[in-house]
Amino acid sequence: MKIGREHSQRQVLLIFLLLGVVGAVWEPRHYFVMEETSSGTVLADLVQDLGLGAAELAARGAQVVSEENELRLQLDLQTGKLILNEKLDREELCGPTEPCVIHFQVLLKMPLEIFQAELQIGDINDHSPEFPEREMTVKIIENSPVGTAFLLKTAQDLDVGDNSIQNYTIGTNPHFHVSIRNRGDGRKYPELVLDKELDREEQTDFRLTLTALDGGSPPRTGTSQIRIIVLDVNDNAPEFAQAFYRVQILEDSPLGSLVAKVSAKDLDTGTNGEVSYALFHSSQEMSKTFELNALSGEVHLIKALDFETISSYELDIEASDGGGVTGKCSVSIQVVDVNDNYPEIIISSLINPLPENSPEIEVALFRVRDRDSGENGRTVCSIQDGVPFTLEPSVENFYRLMTDGTLDREIKAEYNITISVTDLGTPSLTTQHTITVQVSDINDNAPAFTQTSYTMFIRENNSPALHIGTISATDSDSGSNAHIAYSLLSAENPQLALTSFISINADNGQLFALRALDYEALQTFEFHVGATDRGSPALSSQALVHVVVLDDNDNAPFVLYPMQNSSAPCTELLPRAAEPGYLVTKVVAVDRDSGQNAWLSFQLLKATEPGLFSVWAHNGEVCTTRLLSERDVPKHRLVLLVKDNGDPPRSASVTLHVLVVDGFSQPYLPLPEVRHDPSQEDDLLTLYLVIALASVSSLFLLSMLLFVGVRLCRRAREGTLGVCSMAEGHFPGHLVDISGAGTLSQSYQYEVCLTGDSQSNEFKFLKPVFSGIADQNYGRQLGDNPFSPSILGM
């Protein structure tokens, strides 16, 4: 234990003078019971005495506490009766002390009240007087004068009051009677008084019976035999230097310590002058505690002293000479208290655990006791710093341990409170007692997500029930208050059926995709999730989840121009006089995917004349690479591959038909076949060559005749509208863009039609229409905007 620790402690001084103050406030209740009363006896009705109902006593946790903390009394909370819990032995509890009183308190809580009470134990005559010896010897000088008194050894009776020894008697005889004397402590002792002179030569000894009687009803007795020896004349009796000695001895004196020394002298000579000492009227307790040296008169300690048990002793010492003549003296020994008892802490009530967030409440009620006296029994009580608790002195020697404000279990769930009690003795003694207090949880913390928002990625075409991510929340509470359940709340888009897309594991917050997602249909969506604890009432919080669908290359490129699903193929016209680099057409395609999955590139797979055409890889423009010659066939078939940049890449092919014409004024062009077998391609090519050769020959012979006709036709065309009504046929109308990259100096758009009702399949050329769309964008690359391709000339 730590002694005298006072720094940084909140101290509360316990002064036992509070007993007098409390007594002035609450008048102690007095109760009485005879010793040896049977257990279960009702001693009092506390309902009536305290003015409280039995229900209130039970509700306020009434209990009986005592200094010794022994359960001799019991309170029946149902009836409010104070009941004796065991038989009481007054002699065991109080010894010779009279009156014999047990102090106890009736403790009430909420609010705290303490009622002082005391139980006086009445004595019954259950012990008989007992002499220390069955026979005692008294030596009397034969010439002792009549009326001389001689001390006799006293009897002991453990009872008190009227039940203690009240009288001594001896048998009837002519020489002696018994006289009763009172000592300073109130006890009676007998003296043998000489009534008639003795004559040794007549009678040398006497035998008498000494009877001790107590005052009980009926009285109890004890006897001892007295042998009286008549001595020859011894003129001087031993005389003590002091008739009364008063000494003090510390209670912690070691065994063998000298307590006192008495001295007596005898003026006689010889054996009549030799003095010896002996204890007279010595009880069994005194004989066990002190030892008298018969020759020196020194009194030594042979048993440890305890001030709290016996604070003083009275010794009667007899000095005898060789002739049997005696003298006596008394020695009063006062035991001096030393600080040899540690303070005691007795817990009367303790609340554990304590609910958090509660206002100031009482944690424990305890009392402090120190068995020492004076300054040694005064105490200082304190608790350590740094804990949210205070110590309040209550009535008498009780203290209340209170909370200092509200407790928060999430900050600290357990407190070890050390109560220190130090007395004011020298050296001081300290007792420490540690109380462990648990703080119980209430649901005062909502779950907290580790993130305010979560972003999760999932690839399209996922498998159903795919785990896409986990949300997590923590709760500072404990037990069921910290058990979290997760749930889906709502989607940001109210039209989105969230529960058909996403599910959540309520226990661990794992999110799953319920079905395959399509990036092209849904690129991203958001929804809220909730975390709810299981407290009462339950607390919850929300977080936002942002799901991003990642694109897979699951869509092949789609060709917008030329259309591939019509019944008749699209034919592009190419002037035979076109310069190298002449833009024949532009293939336009899109890809529903995104990113690099939508980056398209173009490639020429197959051509009738492989060296005549080329395709720009980034924009799909089909251009000539050289001048056309007379040997080039009039019709060309090109197969182009459109490929995206995915992994693995996807592609689509497109077929172009290019028809070579000598000029846009040529009146006749053969109708291209819609569908033909590739095996007949060579025969058709020969046919086209023959037709072309015949056409050139005809033009050469008729050039002069047609010169005038052509001029007249041009004037006629200028006056007509540029709209051509298409008749049903196999050759659909379309626009052909001849840019400045060709042989013409300006960009023109021509609407070319074939008359379906003419057997000669003549071309009908209309007037040119200046394009309102700039052709400067033909050169843009793939990265400009792959999602918004434009159709050339449209």
PDB file of N, CA and C in Angstrom, residues 469-538:
ATOM      1  N   GLY A 469     -18.878  -5.402 -56.051  1.00  0.00           N
ATOM      2  CA  GLY A 469     -18.210  -4.571 -55.053  1.00  0.00           C
ATOM      3  C   GLY A 469     -18.847  -4.744 -53.693  1.00  0.00           C
ATOM      4  N   THR A 470     -18.230  -4.116 -52.712  1.00  0.00           N
ATOM      5  CA  THR A 470     -18.699  -4.221 -51.327  1.00  0.00           C
ATOM      6  C   THR A 470     -18.715  -2.844 -50.699  1.00  0.00           C
ATOM      7  N   ILE A 471     -19.805  -2.558 -50.016  1.00  0.00           N
ATOM      8  CA  ILE A 471     -19.879  -1.341 -49.194  1.00  0.00           C
ATOM      9  C   ILE A 471     -19.672  -1.748 -47.748  1.00  0.00           C
ATOM     10  N   SER A 472     -19.178  -0.841 -46.967  1.00  0.00           N
ATOM     11  CA  SER A 472     -18.875  -1.180 -45.581  1.00  0.00           C
ATOM     12  C   SER A 472     -19.177   0.012 -44.686  1.00  0.00           C
ATOM     13  N   ALA A 473     -19.757  -0.304 -43.540  1.00  0.00           N
ATOM     14  CA  ALA A 473     -20.055   0.717 -42.527  1.00  0.00           C
ATOM     15  C   ALA A 473     -19.651   0.180 -41.165  1.00  0.00           C
ATOM     16  N   THR A 474     -19.307   1.066 -40.285  1.00  0.00           N
ATOM     17  CA  THR A 474     -18.932   0.689 -38.922  1.00  0.00           C
ATOM     18  C   THR A 474     -19.850   1.404 -37.942  1.00  0.00           C
ATOM     19  N   ASP A 475     -19.993   0.785 -36.770  1.00  0.00           N
ATOM     20  CA  ASP A 475     -20.821   1.363 -35.708  1.00  0.00           C
ATOM     21  C   ASP A 475     -20.030   1.312 -34.416  1.00  0.00           C
ATOM     22  N   SER A 476     -19.892   2.459 -33.771  1.00  0.00           N
ATOM     23  CA  SER A 476     -19.077   2.537 -32.553  1.00  0.00           C
ATOM     24  C   SER A 476     -19.747   1.883 -31.363  1.00  0.00           C
ATOM     25  N   ASP A 477     -21.038   1.568 -31.471  1.00  0.00           N
ATOM     26  CA  ASP A 477     -21.718   0.904 -30.359  1.00  0.00           C
ATOM     27  C   ASP A 477     -21.266  -0.554 -30.293  1.00  0.00           C
ATOM     28  N   SER A 478     -21.877  -1.292 -29.373  1.00  0.00           N
ATOM     29  CA  SER A 478     -21.499  -2.692 -29.200  1.00  0.00           C
ATOM     30  C   SER A 478     -22.753  -3.547 -29.174  1.00  0.00           C
ATOM     31  N   GLY A 479     -22.538  -4.871 -29.262  1.00  0.00           N
ATOM     32  CA  GLY A 479     -23.655  -5.797 -29.207  1.00  0.00           C
ATOM     33  C   GLY A 479     -24.588  -5.618 -30.389  1.00  0.00           C
ATOM     34  N   SER A 480     -25.886  -5.789 -30.100  1.00  0.00           N
ATOM     35  CA  SER A 480     -26.872  -5.639 -31.165  1.00  0.00           C
ATOM     36  C   SER A 480     -26.922  -4.209 -31.693  1.00  0.00           C
ATOM     37  N   ASN A 481     -26.501  -3.247 -30.882  1.00  0.00           N
ATOM     38  CA  ASN A 481     -26.481  -1.857 -31.347  1.00  0.00           C
ATOM     39  C   ASN A 481     -25.452  -1.643 -32.447  1.00  0.00           C
ATOM     40  N   ALA A 482     -24.497  -2.544 -32.559  1.00  0.00           N
ATOM     41  CA  ALA A 482     -23.456  -2.412 -33.588  1.00  0.00           C
ATOM     42  C   ALA A 482     -23.646  -3.401 -34.731  1.00  0.00           C
ATOM     43  N   HIS A 483     -24.704  -4.208 -34.656  1.00  0.00           N
ATOM     44  CA  HIS A 483     -24.958  -5.161 -35.740  1.00  0.00           C
ATOM     45  C   HIS A 483     -25.646  -4.412 -36.885  1.00  0.00           C
ATOM     46  N   ILE A 484     -25.027  -4.414 -38.043  1.00  0.00           N
ATOM     47  CA  ILE A 484     -25.478  -3.572 -39.160  1.00  0.00           C
ATOM     48  C   ILE A 484     -26.134  -4.433 -40.229  1.00  0.00           C
ATOM     49  N   ALA A 485     -27.254  -3.950 -40.732  1.00  0.00           N
ATOM     50  CA  ALA A 485     -27.935  -4.564 -41.874  1.00  0.00           C
ATOM     51  C   ALA A 485     -27.922  -3.567 -43.035  1.00  0.00           C
ATOM     52  N   TYR A 486     -27.556  -4.052 -44.223  1.00  0.00           N
ATOM     53  CA  TYR A 486     -27.453  -3.209 -45.407  1.00  0.00           C
ATOM     54  C   TYR A 486     -28.690  -3.401 -46.285  1.00  0.00           C
ATOM     55  N   SER A 487     -29.065  -2.342 -47.004  1.00  0.00           N
ATOM     56  CA  SER A 487     -30.252  -2.423 -47.854  1.00  0.00           C
ATOM     57  C   SER A 487     -30.111  -1.446 -49.015  1.00  0.00           C
ATOM     58  N   LEU A 488     -30.846  -1.746 -50.088  1.00  0.00           N
ATOM     59  CA  LEU A 488     -30.953  -0.842 -51.229  1.00  0.00           C
ATOM     60  C   LEU A 488     -32.075   0.147 -50.939  1.00  0.00           C
ATOM     61  N   LEU A 489     -31.825   1.412 -51.231  1.00  0.00           N
ATOM     62  CA  LEU A 489     -32.828   2.431 -50.941  1.00  0.00           C
ATOM     63  C   LEU A 489     -33.543   2.888 -52.208  1.00  0.00           C
ATOM     64  N   SER A 490     -32.875   3.641 -53.047  1.00  0.00           N
ATOM     65  CA  SER A 490     -33.541   4.165 -54.245  1.00  0.00           C
ATOM     66  C   SER A 490     -32.493   4.499 -55.279  1.00  0.00           C
ATOM     67  N   ALA A 491     -32.925   4.496 -56.524  1.00  0.00           N
ATOM     68  CA  ALA A 491     -32.054   4.878 -57.628  1.00  0.00           C
ATOM     69  C   ALA A 491     -32.237   6.361 -57.909  1.00  0.00           C
ATOM     70  N   GLU A 492     -31.172   6.973 -58.419  1.00  0.00           N
ATOM     71  CA  GLU A 492     -31.259   8.382 -58.780  1.00  0.00           C
ATOM     72  C   GLU A 492     -32.276   8.587 -59.904  1.00  0.00           C
ATOM     73  N   ASN A 493     -32.349   7.616 -60.793  1.00  0.00           N
ATOM     74  CA  ASN A 493     -33.329   7.667 -61.878  1.00  0.00           C
ATOM     75  C   ASN A 493     -34.567   6.878 -61.441  1.00  0.00           C
ATOM     76  N   PRO A 494     -35.666   7.558 -61.185  1.00  0.00           N
ATOM     77  CA  PRO A 494     -36.843   6.828 -60.677  1.00  0.00           C
ATOM     78  C   PRO A 494     -37.400   5.824 -61.666  1.00  0.00           C
ATOM     79  N   GLN A 495     -37.073   5.955 -62.954  1.00  0.00           N
ATOM     80  CA  GLN A 495     -37.583   5.027 -63.950  1.00  0.00           C
ATOM     81  C   GLN A 495     -36.767   3.742 -64.006  1.00  0.00           C
ATOM     82  N   LEU A 496     -35.656   3.703 -63.275  1.00  0.00           N
ATOM     83  CA  LEU A 496     -34.794   2.524 -63.282  1.00  0.00           C
ATOM     84  C   LEU A 496     -35.296   1.526 -62.238  1.00  0.00           C
ATOM     85  N   ALA A 497     -35.609   0.329 -62.676  1.00  0.00           N
ATOM     86  CA  ALA A 497     -36.043  -0.725 -61.757  1.00  0.00           C
ATOM     87  C   ALA A 497     -34.806  -1.304 -61.090  1.00  0.00           C
ATOM     88  N   LEU A 498     -34.407  -0.670 -59.991  1.00  0.00           N
ATOM     89  CA  LEU A 498     -33.119  -0.995 -59.365  1.00  0.00           C
ATOM     90  C   LEU A 498     -33.055  -2.451 -58.918  1.00  0.00           C
ATOM     91  N   THR A 499     -34.131  -2.945 -58.327  1.00  0.00           N
ATOM     92  CA  THR A 499     -34.085  -4.304 -57.778  1.00  0.00           C
ATOM     93  C   THR A 499     -33.964  -5.367 -58.849  1.00  0.00           C
ATOM     94  N   SER A 500     -34.217  -5.014 -60.109  1.00  0.00           N
ATOM     95  CA  SER A 500     -34.024  -5.989 -61.179  1.00  0.00           C
ATOM     96  C   SER A 500     -32.589  -6.001 -61.676  1.00  0.00           C
ATOM     97  N   PHE A 501     -31.814  -4.994 -61.274  1.00  0.00           N
ATOM     98  CA  PHE A 501     -30.417  -4.925 -61.686  1.00  0.00           C
ATOM     99  C   PHE A 501     -29.460  -5.352 -60.566  1.00  0.00           C
ATOM    100  N   ILE A 502     -29.728  -4.894 -59.350  1.00  0.00           N
ATOM    101  CA  ILE A 502     -28.755  -4.998 -58.258  1.00  0.00           C
ATOM    102  C   ILE A 502     -29.420  -5.659 -57.054  1.00  0.00           C
ATOM    103  N   SER A 503     -28.665  -6.479 -56.367  1.00  0.00           N
ATOM    104  CA  SER A 503     -29.074  -6.991 -55.057  1.00  0.00           C
ATOM    105  C   SER A 503     -27.918  -6.782 -54.081  1.00  0.00           C
ATOM    106  N   ILE A 504     -28.252  -6.798 -52.787  1.00  0.00           N
ATOM    107  CA  ILE A 504     -27.246  -6.547 -51.754  1.00  0.00           C
ATOM    108  C   ILE A 504     -27.373  -7.594 -50.666  1.00  0.00           C
ATOM    109  N   ASN A 505     -26.239  -8.036 -50.160  1.00  0.00           N
ATOM    110  CA  ASN A 505     -26.215  -8.946 -49.018  1.00  0.00           C
ATOM    111  C   ASN A 505     -26.389  -8.109 -47.752  1.00  0.00           C
ATOM    112  N   ALA A 506     -27.464  -8.348 -47.030  1.00  0.00           N
ATOM    113  CA  ALA A 506     -27.793  -7.505 -45.875  1.00  0.00           C
ATOM    114  C   ALA A 506     -26.765  -7.625 -44.755  1.00  0.00           C
ATOM    115  N   ASP A 507     -26.020  -8.739 -44.728  1.00  0.00           N
ATOM    116  CA  ASP A 507     -25.090  -8.953 -43.612  1.00  0.00           C
ATOM    117  C   ASP A 507     -23.721  -8.338 -43.853  1.00  0.00           C
ATOM    118  N   ASN A 508     -23.211  -8.442 -45.102  1.00  0.00           N
ATOM    119  CA  ASN A 508     -21.836  -7.987 -45.331  1.00  0.00           C
ATOM    120  C   ASN A 508     -21.722  -6.862 -46.357  1.00  0.00           C
ATOM    121  N   GLY A 509     -22.834  -6.405 -46.942  1.00  0.00           N
ATOM    122  CA  GLY A 509     -22.784  -5.269 -47.844  1.00  0.00           C
ATOM    123  C   GLY A 509     -22.267  -5.585 -49.235  1.00  0.00           C
ATOM    124  N   GLN A 510     -22.192  -6.851 -49.627  1.00  0.00           N
ATOM    125  CA  GLN A 510     -21.730  -7.191 -50.970  1.00  0.00           C
ATOM    126  C   GLN A 510     -22.842  -6.915 -51.985  1.00  0.00           C
ATOM    127  N   LEU A 511     -22.450  -6.283 -53.111  1.00  0.00           N
ATOM    128  CA  LEU A 511     -23.392  -5.936 -54.164  1.00  0.00           C
ATOM    129  C   LEU A 511     -23.225  -6.901 -55.338  1.00  0.00           C
ATOM    130  N   PHE A 512     -24.352  -7.311 -55.925  1.00  0.00           N
ATOM    131  CA  PHE A 512     -24.324  -8.270 -57.025  1.00  0.00           C
ATOM    132  C   PHE A 512     -25.181  -7.728 -58.174  1.00  0.00           C
ATOM    133  N   ALA A 513     -24.700  -7.998 -59.401  1.00  0.00           N
ATOM    134  CA  ALA A 513     -25.485  -7.677 -60.593  1.00  0.00           C
ATOM    135  C   ALA A 513     -26.377  -8.873 -60.897  1.00  0.00           C
ATOM    136  N   LEU A 514     -27.696  -8.639 -60.939  1.00  0.00           N
ATOM    137  CA  LEU A 514     -28.635  -9.747 -61.097  1.00  0.00           C
ATOM    138  C   LEU A 514     -28.728 -10.236 -62.530  1.00  0.00           C
ATOM    139  N   ARG A 515     -28.411  -9.384 -63.505  1.00  0.00           N
ATOM    140  CA  ARG A 515     -28.515  -9.798 -64.892  1.00  0.00           C
ATOM    141  C   ARG A 515     -27.417  -9.125 -65.697  1.00  0.00           C
ATOM    142  N   ALA A 516     -27.273  -9.595 -66.933  1.00  0.00           N
ATOM    143  CA  ALA A 516     -26.240  -9.044 -67.804  1.00  0.00           C
ATOM    144  C   ALA A 516     -26.611  -7.618 -68.209  1.00  0.00           C
ATOM    145  N   LEU A 517     -25.618  -6.747 -68.159  1.00  0.00           N
ATOM    146  CA  LEU A 517     -25.825  -5.352 -68.519  1.00  0.00           C
ATOM    147  C   LEU A 517     -25.321  -5.097 -69.936  1.00  0.00           C
ATOM    148  N   ASP A 518     -25.955  -4.122 -70.590  1.00  0.00           N
ATOM    149  CA  ASP A 518     -25.599  -3.769 -71.960  1.00  0.00           C
ATOM    150  C   ASP A 518     -25.125  -2.320 -71.950  1.00  0.00           C
ATOM    151  N   TYR A 519     -23.855  -2.140 -72.282  1.00  0.00           N
ATOM    152  CA  TYR A 519     -23.295  -0.787 -72.264  1.00  0.00           C
ATOM    153  C   TYR A 519     -24.046   0.130 -73.229  1.00  0.00           C
ATOM    154  N   GLU A 520     -24.432  -0.426 -74.360  1.00  0.00           N
ATOM    155  CA  GLU A 520     -25.092   0.413 -75.353  1.00  0.00           C
ATOM    156  C   GLU A 520     -26.474   0.879 -74.883  1.00  0.00           C
ATOM    157  N   ALA A 521     -27.048   0.165 -73.906  1.00  0.00           N
ATOM    158  CA  ALA A 521     -28.359   0.559 -73.377  1.00  0.00           C
ATOM    159  C   ALA A 521     -28.229   1.380 -72.094  1.00  0.00           C
ATOM    160  N   LEU A 522     -27.220   1.060 -71.273  1.00  0.00           N
ATOM    161  CA  LEU A 522     -27.071   1.731 -69.966  1.00  0.00           C
ATOM    162  C   LEU A 522     -25.582   1.829 -69.656  1.00  0.00           C
ATOM    163  N   GLN A 523     -25.094   3.073 -69.706  1.00  0.00           N
ATOM    164  CA  GLN A 523     -23.659   3.261 -69.457  1.00  0.00           C
ATOM    165  C   GLN A 523     -23.338   3.462 -67.971  1.00  0.00           C
ATOM    166  N   THR A 524     -24.211   4.080 -67.228  1.00  0.00           N
ATOM    167  CA  THR A 524     -23.957   4.352 -65.811  1.00  0.00           C
ATOM    168  C   THR A 524     -25.282   4.578 -65.105  1.00  0.00           C
ATOM    169  N   PHE A 525     -25.308   4.273 -63.823  1.00  0.00           N
ATOM    170  CA  PHE A 525     -26.490   4.567 -63.005  1.00  0.00           C
ATOM    171  C   PHE A 525     -26.044   4.694 -61.552  1.00  0.00           C
ATOM    172  N   GLU A 526     -26.847   5.384 -60.752  1.00  0.00           N
ATOM    173  CA  GLU A 526     -26.540   5.653 -59.343  1.00  0.00           C
ATOM    174  C   GLU A 526     -27.726   5.256 -58.483  1.00  0.00           C
ATOM    175  N   PHE A 527     -27.409   4.848 -57.266  1.00  0.00           N
ATOM    176  CA  PHE A 527     -28.471   4.516 -56.308  1.00  0.00           C
ATOM    177  C   PHE A 527     -27.910   4.687 -54.887  1.00  0.00           C
ATOM    178  N   HIS A 528     -28.822   4.755 -53.939  1.00  0.00           N
ATOM    179  CA  HIS A 528     -28.444   4.916 -52.539  1.00  0.00           C
ATOM    180  C   HIS A 528     -28.560   3.569 -51.820  1.00  0.00           C
ATOM    181  N   VAL A 529     -27.647   3.369 -50.881  1.00  0.00           N
ATOM    182  CA  VAL A 529     -27.691   2.199 -50.007  1.00  0.00           C
ATOM    183  C   VAL A 529     -27.801   2.691 -48.572  1.00  0.00           C
ATOM    184  N   GLY A 530     -28.382   1.874 -47.730  1.00  0.00           N
ATOM    185  CA  GLY A 530     -28.555   2.238 -46.321  1.00  0.00           C
ATOM    186  C   GLY A 530     -27.913   1.211 -45.416  1.00  0.00           C
ATOM    187  N   ALA A 531     -27.449   1.683 -44.261  1.00  0.00           N
ATOM    188  CA  ALA A 531     -26.912   0.815 -43.215  1.00  0.00           C
ATOM    189  C   ALA A 531     -27.689   1.123 -41.938  1.00  0.00           C
ATOM    190  N   THR A 532     -28.340   0.106 -41.374  1.00  0.00           N
ATOM    191  CA  THR A 532     -29.200   0.279 -40.198  1.00  0.00           C
ATOM    192  C   THR A 532     -28.748  -0.675 -39.108  1.00  0.00           C
ATOM    193  N   ASP A 533     -28.568  -0.146 -37.889  1.00  0.00           N
ATOM    194  CA  ASP A 533     -28.199  -1.029 -36.784  1.00  0.00           C
ATOM    195  C   ASP A 533     -29.462  -1.654 -36.193  1.00  0.00           C
ATOM    196  N   ARG A 534     -29.261  -2.510 -35.194  1.00  0.00           N
ATOM    197  CA  ARG A 534     -30.386  -3.226 -34.596  1.00  0.00           C
ATOM    198  C   ARG A 534     -30.685  -2.728 -33.196  1.00  0.00           C
ATOM    199  N   GLY A 535     -30.328  -1.485 -32.934  1.00  0.00           N
ATOM    200  CA  GLY A 535     -30.649  -0.906 -31.640  1.00  0.00           C
ATOM    201  C   GLY A 535     -32.118  -0.540 -31.561  1.00  0.00           C
ATOM    202  N   SER A 536     -32.485  -0.017 -30.402  1.00  0.00           N
ATOM    203  CA  SER A 536     -33.868   0.410 -30.190  1.00  0.00           C
ATOM    204  C   SER A 536     -33.854   1.789 -29.559  1.00  0.00           C
ATOM    205  N   PRO A 537     -34.229   2.839 -30.315  1.00  0.00           N
ATOM    206  CA  PRO A 537     -34.638   2.772 -31.733  1.00  0.00           C
ATOM    207  C   PRO A 537     -33.439   2.597 -32.648  1.00  0.00           C
ATOM    208  N   ALA A 538     -33.707   2.053 -33.830  1.00  0.00           N
ATOM    209  CA  ALA A 538     -32.620   1.799 -34.780  1.00  0.00           C
ATOM    210  C   ALA A 538     -32.147   3.109 -35.405  1.00  0.00           C
TER     211      ALA A 538
END
